[in-house]
Coordinates of N, CA and C in Angstrom, one line a residue:
X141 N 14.6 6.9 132.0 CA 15.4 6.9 133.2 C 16.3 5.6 133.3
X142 N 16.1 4.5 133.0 CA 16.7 3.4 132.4 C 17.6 3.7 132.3
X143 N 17.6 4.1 131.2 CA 18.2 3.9 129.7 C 19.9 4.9 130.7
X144 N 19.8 6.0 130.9 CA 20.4 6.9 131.9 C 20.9 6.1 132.7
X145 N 20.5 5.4 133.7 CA 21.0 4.7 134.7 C 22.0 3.1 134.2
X146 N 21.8 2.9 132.8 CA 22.6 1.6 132.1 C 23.8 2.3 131.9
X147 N 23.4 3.5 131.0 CA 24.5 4.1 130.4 C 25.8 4.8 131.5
X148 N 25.3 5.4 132.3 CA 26.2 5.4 133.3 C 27.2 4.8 134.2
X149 N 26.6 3.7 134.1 CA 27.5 2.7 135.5 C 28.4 2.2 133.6
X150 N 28.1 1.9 132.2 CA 28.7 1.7 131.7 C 29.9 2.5 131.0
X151 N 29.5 3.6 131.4 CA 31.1 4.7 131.0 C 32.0 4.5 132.1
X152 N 31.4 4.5 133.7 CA 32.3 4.5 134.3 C 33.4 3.7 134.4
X153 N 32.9 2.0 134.6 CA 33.9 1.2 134.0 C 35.1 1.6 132.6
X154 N 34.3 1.9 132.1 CA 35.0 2.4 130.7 C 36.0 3.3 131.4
X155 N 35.9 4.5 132.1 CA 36.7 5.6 132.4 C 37.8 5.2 133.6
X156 N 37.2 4.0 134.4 CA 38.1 3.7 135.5 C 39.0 2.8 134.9
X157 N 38.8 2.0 134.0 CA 39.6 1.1 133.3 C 40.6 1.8 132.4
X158 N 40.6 3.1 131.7 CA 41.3 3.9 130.8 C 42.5 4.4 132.4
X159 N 41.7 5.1 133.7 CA 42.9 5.4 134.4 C 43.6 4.9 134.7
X160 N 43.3 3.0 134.8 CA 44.0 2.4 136.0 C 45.2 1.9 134.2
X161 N 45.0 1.8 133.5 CA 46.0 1.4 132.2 C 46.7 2.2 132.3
X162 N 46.5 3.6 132.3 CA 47.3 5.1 132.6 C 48.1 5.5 133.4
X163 N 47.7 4.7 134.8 CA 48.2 4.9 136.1 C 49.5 3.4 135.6
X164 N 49.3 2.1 135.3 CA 49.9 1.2 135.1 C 51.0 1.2 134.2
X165 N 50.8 2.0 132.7 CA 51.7 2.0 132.2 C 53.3 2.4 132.3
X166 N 53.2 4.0 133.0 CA 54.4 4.0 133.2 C 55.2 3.4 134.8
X167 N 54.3 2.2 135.3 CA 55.2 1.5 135.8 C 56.1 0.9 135.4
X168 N 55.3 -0.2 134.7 CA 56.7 -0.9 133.7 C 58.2 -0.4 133.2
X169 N 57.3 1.3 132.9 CA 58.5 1.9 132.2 C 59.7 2.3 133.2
X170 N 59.3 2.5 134.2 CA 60.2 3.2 134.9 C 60.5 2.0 135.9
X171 N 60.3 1.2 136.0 CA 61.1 -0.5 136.2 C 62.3 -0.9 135.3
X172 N 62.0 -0.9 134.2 CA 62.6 -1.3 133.2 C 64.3 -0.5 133.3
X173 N 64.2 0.5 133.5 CA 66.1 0.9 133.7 C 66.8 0.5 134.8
X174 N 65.7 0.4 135.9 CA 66.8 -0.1 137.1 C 66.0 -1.8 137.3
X175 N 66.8 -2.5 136.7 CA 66.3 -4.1 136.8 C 66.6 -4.9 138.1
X176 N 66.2 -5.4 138.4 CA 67.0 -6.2 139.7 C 68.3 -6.7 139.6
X177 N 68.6 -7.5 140.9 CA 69.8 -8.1 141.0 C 69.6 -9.3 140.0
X178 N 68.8 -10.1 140.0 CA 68.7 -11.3 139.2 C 68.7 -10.8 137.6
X179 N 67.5 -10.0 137.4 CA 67.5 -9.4 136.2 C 68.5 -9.5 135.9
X180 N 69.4 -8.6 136.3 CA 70.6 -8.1 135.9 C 71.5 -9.1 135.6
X181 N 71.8 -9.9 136.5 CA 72.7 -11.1 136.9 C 71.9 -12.0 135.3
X182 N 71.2 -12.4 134.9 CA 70.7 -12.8 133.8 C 70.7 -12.5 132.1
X183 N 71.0 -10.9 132.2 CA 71.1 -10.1 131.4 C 72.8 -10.3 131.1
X184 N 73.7 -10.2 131.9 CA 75.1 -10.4 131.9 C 75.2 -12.0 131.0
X185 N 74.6 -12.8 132.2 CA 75.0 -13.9 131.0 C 74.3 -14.5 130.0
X186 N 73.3 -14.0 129.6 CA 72.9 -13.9 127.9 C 74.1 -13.6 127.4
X187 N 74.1 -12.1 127.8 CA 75.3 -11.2 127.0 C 76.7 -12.1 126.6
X188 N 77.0 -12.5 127.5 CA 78.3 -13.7 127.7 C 78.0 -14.4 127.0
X189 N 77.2 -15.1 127.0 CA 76.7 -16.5 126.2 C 76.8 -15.8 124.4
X190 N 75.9 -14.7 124.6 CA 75.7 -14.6 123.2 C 77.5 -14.5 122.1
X191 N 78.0 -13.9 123.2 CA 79.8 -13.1 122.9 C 80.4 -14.7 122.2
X192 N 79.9 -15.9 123.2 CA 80.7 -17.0 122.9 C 80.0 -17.4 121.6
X193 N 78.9 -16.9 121.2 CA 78.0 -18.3 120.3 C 78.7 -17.3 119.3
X194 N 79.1 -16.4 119.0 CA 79.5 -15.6 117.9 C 81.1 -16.3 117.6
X195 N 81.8 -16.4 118.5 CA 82.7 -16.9 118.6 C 82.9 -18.7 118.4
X196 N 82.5 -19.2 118.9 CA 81.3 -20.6 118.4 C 81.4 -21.1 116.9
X197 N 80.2 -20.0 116.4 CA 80.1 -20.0 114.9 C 81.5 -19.8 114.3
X198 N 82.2 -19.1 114.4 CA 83.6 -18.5 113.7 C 84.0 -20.2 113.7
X199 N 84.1 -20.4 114.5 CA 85.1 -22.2 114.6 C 84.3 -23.1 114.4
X200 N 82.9 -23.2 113.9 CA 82.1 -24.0 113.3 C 82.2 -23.5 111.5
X201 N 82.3 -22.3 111.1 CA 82.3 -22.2 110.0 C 83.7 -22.3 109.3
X202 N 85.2 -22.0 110.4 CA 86.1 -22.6 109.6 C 86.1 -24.9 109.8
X203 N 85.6 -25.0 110.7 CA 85.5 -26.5 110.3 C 84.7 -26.5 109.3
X204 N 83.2 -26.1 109.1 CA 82.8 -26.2 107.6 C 84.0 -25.9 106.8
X205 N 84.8 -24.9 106.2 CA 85.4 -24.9 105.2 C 86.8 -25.5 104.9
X206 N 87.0 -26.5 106.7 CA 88.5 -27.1 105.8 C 87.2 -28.7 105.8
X207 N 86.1 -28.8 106.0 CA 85.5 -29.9 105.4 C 85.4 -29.8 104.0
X208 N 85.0 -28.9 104.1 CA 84.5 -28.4 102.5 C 86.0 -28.5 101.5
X209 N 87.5 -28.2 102.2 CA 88.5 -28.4 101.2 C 89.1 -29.9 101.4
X210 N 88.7 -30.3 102.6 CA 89.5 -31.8 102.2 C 88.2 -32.5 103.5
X211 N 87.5 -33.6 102.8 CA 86.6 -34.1 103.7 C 87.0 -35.5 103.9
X212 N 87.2 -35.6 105.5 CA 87.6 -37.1 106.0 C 86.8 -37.0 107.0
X213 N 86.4 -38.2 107.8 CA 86.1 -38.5 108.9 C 86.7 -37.4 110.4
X214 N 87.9 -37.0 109.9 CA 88.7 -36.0 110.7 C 87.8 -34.7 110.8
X215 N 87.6 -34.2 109.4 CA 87.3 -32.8 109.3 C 85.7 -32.9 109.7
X216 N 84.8 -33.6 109.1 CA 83.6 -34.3 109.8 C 83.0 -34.3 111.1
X217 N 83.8 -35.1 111.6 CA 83.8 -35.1 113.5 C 84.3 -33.5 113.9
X218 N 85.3 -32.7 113.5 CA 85.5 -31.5 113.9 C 84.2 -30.5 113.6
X219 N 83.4 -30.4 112.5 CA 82.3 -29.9 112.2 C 81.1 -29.9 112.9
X220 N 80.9 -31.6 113.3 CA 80.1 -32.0 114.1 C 79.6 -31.8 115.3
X221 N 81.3 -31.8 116.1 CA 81.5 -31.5 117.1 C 81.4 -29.7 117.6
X222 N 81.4 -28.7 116.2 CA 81.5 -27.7 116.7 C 80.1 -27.4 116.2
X223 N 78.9 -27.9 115.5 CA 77.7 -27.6 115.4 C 77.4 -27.9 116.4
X224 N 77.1 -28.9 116.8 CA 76.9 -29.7 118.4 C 76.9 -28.1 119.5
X225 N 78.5 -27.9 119.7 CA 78.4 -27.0 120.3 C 77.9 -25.8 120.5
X226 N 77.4 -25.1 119.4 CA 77.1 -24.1 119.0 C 75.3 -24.4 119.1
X227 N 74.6 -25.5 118.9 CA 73.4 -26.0 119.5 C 73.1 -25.8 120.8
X228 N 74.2 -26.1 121.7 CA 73.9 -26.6 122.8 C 74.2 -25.1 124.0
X229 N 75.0 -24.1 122.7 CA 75.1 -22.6 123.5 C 73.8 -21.8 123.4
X230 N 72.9 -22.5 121.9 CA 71.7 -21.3 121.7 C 70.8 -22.0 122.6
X231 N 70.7 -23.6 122.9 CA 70.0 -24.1 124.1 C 69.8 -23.0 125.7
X232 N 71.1 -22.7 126.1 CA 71.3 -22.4 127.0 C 71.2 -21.2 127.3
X233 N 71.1 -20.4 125.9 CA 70.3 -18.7 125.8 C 69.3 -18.9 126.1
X234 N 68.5 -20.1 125.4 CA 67.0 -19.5 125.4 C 66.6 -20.0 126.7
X235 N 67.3 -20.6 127.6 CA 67.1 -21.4 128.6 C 67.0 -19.8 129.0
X236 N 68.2 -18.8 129.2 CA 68.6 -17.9 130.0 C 67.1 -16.9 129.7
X237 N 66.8 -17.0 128.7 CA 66.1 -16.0 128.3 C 64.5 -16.2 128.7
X238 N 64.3 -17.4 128.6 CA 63.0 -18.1 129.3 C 63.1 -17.5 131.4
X239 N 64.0 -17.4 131.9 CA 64.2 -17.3 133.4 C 64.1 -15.7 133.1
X240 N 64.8 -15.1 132.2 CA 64.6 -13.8 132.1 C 63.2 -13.0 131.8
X241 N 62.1 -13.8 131.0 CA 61.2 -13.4 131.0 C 60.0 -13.8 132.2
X242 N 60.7 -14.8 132.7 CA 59.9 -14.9 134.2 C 60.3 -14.2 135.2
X243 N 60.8 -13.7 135.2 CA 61.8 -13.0 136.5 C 61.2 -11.4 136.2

């Protein structure tokens, strides 16, 4: 009779813990298409951000290539300046994205 009375209280757990995951999961899911205002508002400017760092790069990699055809202190600082910037946009993603996963 023991043995019965262990085994029991230990399925239950087991079985209440399987519903309440069951019952839990498709919250998330059905959160997830309608996000909040902030969500959302956060989700935009990733997006934006991301649009610029693509754009970013394009003018970081033609300064790499007129470094790469004539290299002076001129072409240099212009590369620099546009790594720099292109650092300081994926800074500010992951910043956005860090708020987004708290939120």
């Amino acid at each position: 009779r023991p043995l019965g009375n262990s085994s029991a209280p230990a399925s239950a757990p087991a079985g209440a813990s399987a519903h309440v995951a069951s019952v839990e999961a498709p919250g998330p899911a059905k959160a997830a298409p309608k996000p909040t205002a902030d969500k959302a508002k956060l989700q935009r400017k990733i997006s934006s951000v991301m649009r610029r760092i693509e754009h970013a790069e394009g003018l970081l990699q033609e300064a790499a290539d007129a470094m790469n055809d004539e290299y002076s202190e001129e072409t240099l600082a212009a590369y620099e300046a546009a790594n720099a910037n292109v650092e300081e946009m994926y800074e500010t993603m992951q910043a956005l994205e860090d708020q987004l996963a708290m939120s």
